[in-house]
Coordinates of C-alpha atoms in Angstrom, one line a residue:
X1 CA 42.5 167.5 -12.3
X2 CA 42.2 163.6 -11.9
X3 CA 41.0 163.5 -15.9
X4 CA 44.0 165.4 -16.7
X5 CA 46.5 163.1 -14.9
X6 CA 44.9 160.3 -16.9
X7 CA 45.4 162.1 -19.9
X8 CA 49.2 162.3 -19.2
X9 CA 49.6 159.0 -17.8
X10 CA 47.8 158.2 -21.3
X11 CA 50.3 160.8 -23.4
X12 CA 53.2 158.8 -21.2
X13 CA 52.0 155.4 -22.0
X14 CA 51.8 156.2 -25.8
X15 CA 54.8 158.0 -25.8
X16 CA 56.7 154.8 -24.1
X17 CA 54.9 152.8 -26.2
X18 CA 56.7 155.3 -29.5
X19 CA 59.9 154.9 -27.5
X20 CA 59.6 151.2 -28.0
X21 CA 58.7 151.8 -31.4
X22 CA 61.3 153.7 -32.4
X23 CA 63.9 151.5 -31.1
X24 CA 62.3 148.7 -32.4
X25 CA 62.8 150.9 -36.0
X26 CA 66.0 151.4 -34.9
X27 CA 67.3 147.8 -34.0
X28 CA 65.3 146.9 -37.5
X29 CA 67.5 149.9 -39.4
X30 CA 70.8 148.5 -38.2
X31 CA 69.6 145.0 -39.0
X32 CA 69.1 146.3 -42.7
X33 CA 72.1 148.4 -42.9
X34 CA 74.4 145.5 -41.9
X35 CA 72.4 143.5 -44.4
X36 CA 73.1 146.0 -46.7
X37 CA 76.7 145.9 -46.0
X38 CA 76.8 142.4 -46.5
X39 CA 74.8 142.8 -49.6
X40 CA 77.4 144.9 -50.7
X41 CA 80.4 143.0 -49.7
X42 CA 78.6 139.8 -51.3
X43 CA 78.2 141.7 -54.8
X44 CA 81.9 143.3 -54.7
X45 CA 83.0 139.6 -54.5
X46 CA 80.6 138.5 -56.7
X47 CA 81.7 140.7 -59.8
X48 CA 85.8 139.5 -59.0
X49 CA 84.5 136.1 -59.5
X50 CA 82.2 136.9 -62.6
X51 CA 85.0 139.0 -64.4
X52 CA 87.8 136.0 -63.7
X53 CA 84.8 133.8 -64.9
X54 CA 84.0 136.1 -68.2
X55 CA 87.7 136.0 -68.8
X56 CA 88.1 132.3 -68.6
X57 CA 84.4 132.0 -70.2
X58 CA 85.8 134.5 -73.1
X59 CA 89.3 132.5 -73.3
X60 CA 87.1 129.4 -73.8
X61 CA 84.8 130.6 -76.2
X62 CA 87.4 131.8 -77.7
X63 CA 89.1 128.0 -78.5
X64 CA 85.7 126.9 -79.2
X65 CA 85.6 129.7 -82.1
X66 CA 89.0 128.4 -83.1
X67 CA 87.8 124.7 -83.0
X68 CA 84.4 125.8 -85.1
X69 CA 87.3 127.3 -87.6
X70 CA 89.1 124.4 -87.8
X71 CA 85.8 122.0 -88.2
X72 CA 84.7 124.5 -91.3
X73 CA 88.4 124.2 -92.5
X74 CA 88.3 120.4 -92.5
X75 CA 85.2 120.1 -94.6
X76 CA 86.0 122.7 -97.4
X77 CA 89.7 120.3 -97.3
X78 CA 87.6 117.2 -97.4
X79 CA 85.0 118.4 -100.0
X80 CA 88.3 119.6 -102.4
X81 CA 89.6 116.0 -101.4
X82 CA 86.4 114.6 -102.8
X83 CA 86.0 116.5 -105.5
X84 CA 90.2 115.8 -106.5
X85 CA 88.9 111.9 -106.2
X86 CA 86.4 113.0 -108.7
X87 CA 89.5 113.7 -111.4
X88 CA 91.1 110.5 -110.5
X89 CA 88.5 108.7 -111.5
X90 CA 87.4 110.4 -114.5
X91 CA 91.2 109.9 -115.1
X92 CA 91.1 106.4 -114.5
X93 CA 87.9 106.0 -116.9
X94 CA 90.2 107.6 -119.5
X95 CA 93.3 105.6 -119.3
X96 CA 90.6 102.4 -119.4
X97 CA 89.4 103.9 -122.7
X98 CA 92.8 104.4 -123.7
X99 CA 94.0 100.9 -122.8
X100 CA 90.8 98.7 -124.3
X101 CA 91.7 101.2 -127.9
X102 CA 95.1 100.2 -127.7
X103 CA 94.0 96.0 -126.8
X104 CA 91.9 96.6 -129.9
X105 CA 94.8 98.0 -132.2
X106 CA 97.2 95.4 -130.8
X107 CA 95.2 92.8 -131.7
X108 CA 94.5 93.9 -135.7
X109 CA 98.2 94.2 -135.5
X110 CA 98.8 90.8 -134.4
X111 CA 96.2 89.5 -137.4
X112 CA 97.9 91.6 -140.0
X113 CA 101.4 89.9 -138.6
X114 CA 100.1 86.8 -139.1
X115 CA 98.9 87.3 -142.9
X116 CA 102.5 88.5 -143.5
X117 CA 104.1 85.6 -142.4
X118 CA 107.7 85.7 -141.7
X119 CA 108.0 89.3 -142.7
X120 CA 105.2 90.2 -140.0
X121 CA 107.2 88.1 -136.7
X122 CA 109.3 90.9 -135.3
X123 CA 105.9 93.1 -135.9
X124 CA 103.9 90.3 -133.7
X125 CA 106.1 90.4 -130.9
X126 CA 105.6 93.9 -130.7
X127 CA 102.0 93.5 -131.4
X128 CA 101.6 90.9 -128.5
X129 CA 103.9 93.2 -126.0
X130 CA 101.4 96.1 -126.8
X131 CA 98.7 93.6 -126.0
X132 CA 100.2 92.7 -122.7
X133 CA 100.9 96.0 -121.4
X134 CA 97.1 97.1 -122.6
X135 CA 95.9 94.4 -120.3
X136 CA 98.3 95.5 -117.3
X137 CA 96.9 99.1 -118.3
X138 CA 93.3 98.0 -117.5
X139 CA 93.9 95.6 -114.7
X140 CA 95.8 99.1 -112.7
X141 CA 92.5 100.9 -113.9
X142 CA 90.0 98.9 -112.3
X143 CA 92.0 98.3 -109.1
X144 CA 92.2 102.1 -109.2
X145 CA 88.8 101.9 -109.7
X146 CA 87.8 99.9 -106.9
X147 CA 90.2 101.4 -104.6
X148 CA 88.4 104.8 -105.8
X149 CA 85.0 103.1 -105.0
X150 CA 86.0 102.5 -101.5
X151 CA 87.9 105.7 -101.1
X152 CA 84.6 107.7 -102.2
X153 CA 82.9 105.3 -99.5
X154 CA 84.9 106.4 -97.0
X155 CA 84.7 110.2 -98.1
X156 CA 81.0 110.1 -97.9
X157 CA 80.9 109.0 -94.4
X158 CA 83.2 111.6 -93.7
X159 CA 82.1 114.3 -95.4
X160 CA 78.6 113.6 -94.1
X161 CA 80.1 113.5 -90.6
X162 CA 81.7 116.7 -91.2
X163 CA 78.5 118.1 -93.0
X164 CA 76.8 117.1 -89.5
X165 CA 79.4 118.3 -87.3
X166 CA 79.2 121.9 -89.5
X167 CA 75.7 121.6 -88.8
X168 CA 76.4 121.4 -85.0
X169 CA 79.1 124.1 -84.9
X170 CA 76.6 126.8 -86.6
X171 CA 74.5 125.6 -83.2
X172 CA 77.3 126.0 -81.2
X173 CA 78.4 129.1 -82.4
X174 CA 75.4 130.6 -82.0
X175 CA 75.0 128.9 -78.4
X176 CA 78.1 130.5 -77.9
X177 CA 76.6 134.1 -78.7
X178 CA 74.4 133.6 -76.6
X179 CA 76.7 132.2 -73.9
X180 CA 78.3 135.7 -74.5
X181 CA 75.2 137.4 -74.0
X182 CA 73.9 135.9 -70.7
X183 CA 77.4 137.1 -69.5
X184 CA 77.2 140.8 -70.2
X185 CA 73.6 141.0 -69.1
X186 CA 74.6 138.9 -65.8
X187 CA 77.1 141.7 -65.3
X188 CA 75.5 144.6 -66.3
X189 CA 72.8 143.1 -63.4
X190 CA 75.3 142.5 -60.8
X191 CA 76.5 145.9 -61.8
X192 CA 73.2 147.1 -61.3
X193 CA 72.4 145.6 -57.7
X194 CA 76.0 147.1 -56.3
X195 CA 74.3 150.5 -57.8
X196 CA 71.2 150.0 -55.9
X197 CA 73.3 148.7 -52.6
X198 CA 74.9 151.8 -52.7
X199 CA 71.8 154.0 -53.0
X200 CA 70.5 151.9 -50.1
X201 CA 74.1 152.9 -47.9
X202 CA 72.8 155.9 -48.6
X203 CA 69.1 155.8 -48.0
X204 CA 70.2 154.0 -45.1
X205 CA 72.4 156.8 -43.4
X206 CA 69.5 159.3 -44.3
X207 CA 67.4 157.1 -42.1
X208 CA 70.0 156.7 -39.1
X209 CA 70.0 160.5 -38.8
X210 CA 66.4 161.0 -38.9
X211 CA 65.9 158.3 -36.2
X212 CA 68.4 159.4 -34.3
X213 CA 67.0 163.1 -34.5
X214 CA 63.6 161.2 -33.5
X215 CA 65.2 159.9 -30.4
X216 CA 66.7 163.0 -29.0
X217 CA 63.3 164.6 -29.6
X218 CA 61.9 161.5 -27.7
X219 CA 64.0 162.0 -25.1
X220 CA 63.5 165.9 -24.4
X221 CA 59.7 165.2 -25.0
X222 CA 59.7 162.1 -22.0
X223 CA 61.6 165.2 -19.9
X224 CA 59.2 167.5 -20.5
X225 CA 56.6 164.9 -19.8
X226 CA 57.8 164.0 -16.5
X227 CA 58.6 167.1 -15.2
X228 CA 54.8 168.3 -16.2
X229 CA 53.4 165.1 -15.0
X230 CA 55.6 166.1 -11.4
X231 CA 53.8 169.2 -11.1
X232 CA 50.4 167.9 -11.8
X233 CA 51.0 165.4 -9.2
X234 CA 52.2 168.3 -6.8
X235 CA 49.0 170.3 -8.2
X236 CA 46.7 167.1 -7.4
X237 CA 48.9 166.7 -3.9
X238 CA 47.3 170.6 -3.0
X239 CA 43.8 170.4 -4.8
X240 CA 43.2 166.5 -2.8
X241 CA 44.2 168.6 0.7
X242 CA 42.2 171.6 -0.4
X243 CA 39.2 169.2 -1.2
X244 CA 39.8 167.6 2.3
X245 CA 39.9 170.7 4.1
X246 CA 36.8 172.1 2.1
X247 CA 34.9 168.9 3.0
X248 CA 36.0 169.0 6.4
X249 CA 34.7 172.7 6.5
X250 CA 31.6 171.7 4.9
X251 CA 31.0 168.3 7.7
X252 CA 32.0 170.9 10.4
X253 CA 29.1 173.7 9.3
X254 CA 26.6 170.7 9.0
X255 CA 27.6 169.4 12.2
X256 CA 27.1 172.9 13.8
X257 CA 23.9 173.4 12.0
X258 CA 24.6 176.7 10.6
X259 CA 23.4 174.7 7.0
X260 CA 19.9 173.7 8.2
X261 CA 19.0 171.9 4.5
X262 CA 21.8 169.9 5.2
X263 CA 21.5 169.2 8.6
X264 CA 17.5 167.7 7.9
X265 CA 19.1 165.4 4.8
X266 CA 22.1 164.2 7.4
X267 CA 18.8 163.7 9.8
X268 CA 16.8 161.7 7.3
X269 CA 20.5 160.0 6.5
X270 CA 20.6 158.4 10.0
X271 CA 17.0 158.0 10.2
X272 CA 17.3 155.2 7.0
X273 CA 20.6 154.1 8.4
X274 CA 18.6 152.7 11.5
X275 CA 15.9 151.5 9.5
X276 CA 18.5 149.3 8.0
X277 CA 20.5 148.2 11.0
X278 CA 17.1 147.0 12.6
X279 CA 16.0 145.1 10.0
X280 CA 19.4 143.4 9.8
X281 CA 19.3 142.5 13.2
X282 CA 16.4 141.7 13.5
X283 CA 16.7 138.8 10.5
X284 CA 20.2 137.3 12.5
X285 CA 18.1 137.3 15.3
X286 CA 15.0 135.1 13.5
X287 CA 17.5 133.5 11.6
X288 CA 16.7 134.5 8.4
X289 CA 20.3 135.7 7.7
X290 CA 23.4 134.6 9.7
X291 CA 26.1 136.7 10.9
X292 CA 28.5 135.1 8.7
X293 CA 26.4 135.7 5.7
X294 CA 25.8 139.7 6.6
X295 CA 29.7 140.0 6.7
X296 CA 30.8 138.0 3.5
X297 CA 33.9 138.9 1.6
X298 CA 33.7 136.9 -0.9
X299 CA 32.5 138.4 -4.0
X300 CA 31.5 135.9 -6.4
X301 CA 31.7 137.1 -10.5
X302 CA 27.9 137.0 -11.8
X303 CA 29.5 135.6 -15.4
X304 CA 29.4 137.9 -18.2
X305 CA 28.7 140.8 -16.1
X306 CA 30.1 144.1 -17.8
X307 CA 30.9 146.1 -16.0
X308 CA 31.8 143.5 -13.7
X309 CA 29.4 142.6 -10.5
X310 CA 29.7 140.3 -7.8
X311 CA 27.3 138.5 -5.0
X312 CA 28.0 137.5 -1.5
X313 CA 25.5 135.6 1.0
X314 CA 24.5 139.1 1.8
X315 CA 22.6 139.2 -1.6
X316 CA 19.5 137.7 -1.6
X317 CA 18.5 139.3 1.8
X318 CA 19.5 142.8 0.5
X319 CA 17.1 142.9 -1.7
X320 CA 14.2 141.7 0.0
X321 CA 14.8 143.6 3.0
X322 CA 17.1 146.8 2.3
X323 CA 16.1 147.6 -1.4
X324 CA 13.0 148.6 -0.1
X325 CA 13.9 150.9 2.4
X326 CA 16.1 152.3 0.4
X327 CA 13.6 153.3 -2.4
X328 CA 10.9 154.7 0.4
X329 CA 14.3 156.6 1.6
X330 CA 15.0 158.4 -2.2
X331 CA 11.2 158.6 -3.3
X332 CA 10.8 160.6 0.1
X333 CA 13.3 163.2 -0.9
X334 CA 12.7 165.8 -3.4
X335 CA 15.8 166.5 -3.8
X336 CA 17.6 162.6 -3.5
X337 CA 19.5 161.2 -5.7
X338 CA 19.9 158.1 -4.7
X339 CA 20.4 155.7 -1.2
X340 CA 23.0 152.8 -1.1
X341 CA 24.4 150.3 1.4
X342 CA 28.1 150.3 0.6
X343 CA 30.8 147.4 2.8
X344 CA 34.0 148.8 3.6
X345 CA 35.4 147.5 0.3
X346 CA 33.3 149.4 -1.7
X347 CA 30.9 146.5 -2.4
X348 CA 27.0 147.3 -3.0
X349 CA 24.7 144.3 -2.8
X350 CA 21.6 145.9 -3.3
X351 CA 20.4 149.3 -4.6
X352 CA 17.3 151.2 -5.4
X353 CA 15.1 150.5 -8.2
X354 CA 17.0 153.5 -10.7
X355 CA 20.3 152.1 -10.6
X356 CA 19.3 148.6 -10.1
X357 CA 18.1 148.1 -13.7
X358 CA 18.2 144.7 -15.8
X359 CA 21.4 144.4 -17.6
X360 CA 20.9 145.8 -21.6
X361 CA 24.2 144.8 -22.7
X362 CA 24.6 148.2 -23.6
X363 CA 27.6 149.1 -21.4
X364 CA 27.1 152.8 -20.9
X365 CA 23.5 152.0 -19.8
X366 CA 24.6 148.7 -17.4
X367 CA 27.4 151.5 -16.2
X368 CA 24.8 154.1 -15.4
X369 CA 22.2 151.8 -14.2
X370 CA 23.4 148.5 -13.1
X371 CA 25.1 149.4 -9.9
X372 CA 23.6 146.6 -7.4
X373 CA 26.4 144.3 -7.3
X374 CA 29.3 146.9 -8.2
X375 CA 33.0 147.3 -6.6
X376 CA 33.7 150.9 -6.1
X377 CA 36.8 151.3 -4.1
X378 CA 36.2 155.0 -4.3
X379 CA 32.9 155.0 -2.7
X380 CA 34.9 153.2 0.7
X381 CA 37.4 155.8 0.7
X382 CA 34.4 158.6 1.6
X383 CA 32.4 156.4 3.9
X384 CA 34.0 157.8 7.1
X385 CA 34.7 154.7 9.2
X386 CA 37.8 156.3 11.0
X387 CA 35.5 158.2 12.6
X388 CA 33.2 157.9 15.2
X389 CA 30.9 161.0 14.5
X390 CA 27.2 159.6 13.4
X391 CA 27.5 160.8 9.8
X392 CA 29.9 162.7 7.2
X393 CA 29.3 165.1 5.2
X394 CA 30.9 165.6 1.7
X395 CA 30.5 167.6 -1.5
X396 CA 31.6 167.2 -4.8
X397 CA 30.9 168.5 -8.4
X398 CA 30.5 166.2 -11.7
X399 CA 28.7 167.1 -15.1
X400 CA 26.0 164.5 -16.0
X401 CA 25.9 165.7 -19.5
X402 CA 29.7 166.5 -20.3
X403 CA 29.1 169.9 -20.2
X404 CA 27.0 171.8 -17.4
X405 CA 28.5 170.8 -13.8
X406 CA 25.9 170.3 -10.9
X407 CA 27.2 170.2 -7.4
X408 CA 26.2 166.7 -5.7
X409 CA 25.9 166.3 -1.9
X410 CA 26.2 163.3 0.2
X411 CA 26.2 162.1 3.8
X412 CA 27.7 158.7 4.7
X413 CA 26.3 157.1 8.0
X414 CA 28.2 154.6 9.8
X415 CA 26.5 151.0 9.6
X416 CA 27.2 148.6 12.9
X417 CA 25.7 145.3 12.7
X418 CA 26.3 143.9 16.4
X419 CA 28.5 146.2 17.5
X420 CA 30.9 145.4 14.2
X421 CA 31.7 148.3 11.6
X422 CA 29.9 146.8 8.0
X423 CA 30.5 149.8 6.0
X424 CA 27.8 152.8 5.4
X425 CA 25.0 153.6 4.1
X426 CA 25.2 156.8 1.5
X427 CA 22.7 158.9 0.9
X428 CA 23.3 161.7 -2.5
X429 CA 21.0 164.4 -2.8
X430 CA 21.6 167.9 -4.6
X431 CA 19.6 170.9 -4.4
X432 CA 20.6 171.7 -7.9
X433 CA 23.5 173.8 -7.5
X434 CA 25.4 175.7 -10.9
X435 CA 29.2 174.6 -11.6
X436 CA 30.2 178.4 -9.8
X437 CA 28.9 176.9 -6.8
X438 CA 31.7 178.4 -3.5
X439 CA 31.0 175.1 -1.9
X440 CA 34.0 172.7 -1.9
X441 CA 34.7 170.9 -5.4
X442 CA 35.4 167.5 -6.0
X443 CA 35.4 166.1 -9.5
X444 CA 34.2 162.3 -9.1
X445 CA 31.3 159.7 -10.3
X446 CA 27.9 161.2 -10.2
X447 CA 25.0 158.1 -8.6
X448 CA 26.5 156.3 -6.3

């Protein structure tokens, strides 16, 4: 019954422990759907302000285009401006040509005036007018040709400027395709993540209902729990009485002596139990122990202990003078189990040589076998001090192995050191009883 109560508190502890769990997952859910909200809100606005940014973006690029248009326009204009310089000089080199013939004619004119004499003036004049304009002709050409020089200067810088900046708008046009790019595939993202948000709303509300249905289940299970944890407190409530009143059956037939096998162990019980309470006195009185030391509460930790055991003042003179006693008292019993000085808290400071074993480190061995020093509260509870009958008699059942049950007896014997309750000595013993056993049933530890 007890194991089974410790298997729901267990089943309750891990199921409060999933309580917390799932409201942990739900507190974390809400987190992430409010994140996801935001997420959501934060993409919405984030795709306003990238479409008015593509637009203006676009509305940009699409002056820069214009600009690149212009800046190709200017350098065909500028190359046909070169090239038209090109004619005027060519031009130029002609009329020079022209000029220097005509220089050349007016001057045989001007000789052939001159061999005609007065007949030849009016044909000089001319001649030298002729002459005169030729040289005005070729003065205009090479200022024209200078002027061209410079101008074809000029154009070069230009036109290489222009052949640069050409240069530079193929760049930036193609900067600017890729400008366009980066913009779709920025949208098509954010596009994308909104997408995903909104499978996540989704997700997200799949999730809510599932953990809600989790919690209504949580709930009716934690019912169901405590209302079958209720009634196998109620159940331990009857079998705790009905052990009581079993025991208390059993103490009353020893008692009366209508169980004789009992009544000689309760017999060789108080025998020991007066063995001890002489030699105890009987140290206090040769001062060998004090008073103060027999009765010490104090329970120091021996460090590293596990399980945990503890000394008092009492130690030292337990084990030279009750261990002893207590192992003629178990080796003299066939059917013993095991003898043990227990204080009113439970403590042990001694025990017989079988559970009294070096510590292994192994702790089911040190739990089994190193008991000298131990704490059992439970072992106090038994020990009959509220009573002033010379011993008690109790019965309980446990299974050494897991499996088979064997029905363990005890009698606990009241221990008075000067008059002042101590605790009791127990003596276990079993005659080797099967688990159907009639005799009253108490599930508990096995060696005392």
């Amino acid at each position: 019954m007890e194991a089974v109560i410790r298997s729901s508190r267990a089943l309750h502890a891990q199921h409060e422990a999933l309580r917390g769990t799932v409201a942990a997952l739900e507190a974390d859910h809400t987190r992430v759907a409010e994140a996801s909200d935001e997420a959501r809100l934060l993409s919405e606005r984030a795709t306003d302000r990238l479409q008015e940014g593509t637009r203006l973006i676009q509305s940009s690029l699409g002056q820069i285009n214009s600009l690149l248009e212009l800046v190709d326009a200017l350098g065909q204009h500028v190359t046909s401006f070169s090239a038209a310089m090109e004619q005027v000089k060519r031009s130029a080199k002609d009329i020079e040509d022209i000029a220097e013939t005509t220089n050349i004619l007016a001057l045989n004119a001007t000789i052939e005036a001159m061999r005609a004499g007065d007949a030849g003036r009016t044909f000089a004049v001319v001649a030298s007018e002729v002459k005169s304009l030729a040289s005005d002709t070729r003065r205009a050409t090479d200022e024209i040709a200078v002027t061209l020089d410079a101008l074809n200067e000029e154009a070069g810088v230009v036109i290489g400027r222009i052949e640069a900046g050409s240069k530079a708008s193929d760049d930036a046009r193609a900067s600017v395709t890729r400008i366009e790019t980066t913009i779709e595939s920025v949208g098509e993202l954010v596009e994308e993540v909104d997408r995903q948000n909104d499978v996540i709303a989704r997700a997200t509300g799949t999730i809510s209902g599932h953990v809600s249905a989790v919690q209504k289940g949580l709930i009716h299970f934690d019912e169901v729990t405590r209302e079958n944890e209720d009634k196998l407190f109620e159940a331990q409530q009857e079998a705790t009485g009905l052990e009581r009143i079993a025991n208390e059956m059993f103490d009353t037939i020893v008692h009366a002596g209508l169980s004789p096998n009992d009544k000689v162990m309760a017999e060789h019980a108080m025998g020991v139990a007066r063995q001890i309470i002489e030699a105890t006195e009987a140290g206090i009185a040769n001062g060998t122990i004090t008073r103060g030391a027999v009765f010490d509460r104090d329970y120091r930790l021996i460090a590293g202990s596990a399980p945990e055991r503890f000394t008092t003042r009492l130690t030292d003179f337990a084990a030279a003078s009750w261990k002893p006693i207590l192992n003629r008292s178990t080796d003299a019993v066939a059917e013993s189990i095991a003898t043990v000085c227990v204080d009113v808290n439970g403590f042990m400071p001694t025990h017989n040589d079988r559970y009294s074993q070096a510590p292994t480190g192994d702790i089911a061995h040190d739990t089994q076998y190193c008991r000298n020093g131990r704490i059992l509260p439970e072992e106090a509870k038994d020990d009959g001090r509220d009573t002033t009958a010379p011993f008690r008699a109790y019965v309980f059942r446990y299974a050494p192995d897991g499996e088979r049950y064997v029905v363990q007896r005890s009698i606990y014997v009241p221990l008075r050191f000067g008059g002042e309750r101590w605790g009791s000595l127990k003596f276990a013993y079993s005659f080797g009883e099967a688990a159907g056993s009639s005799r009253a049933i108490r599930t508990g530890c096995a060696a005392p």
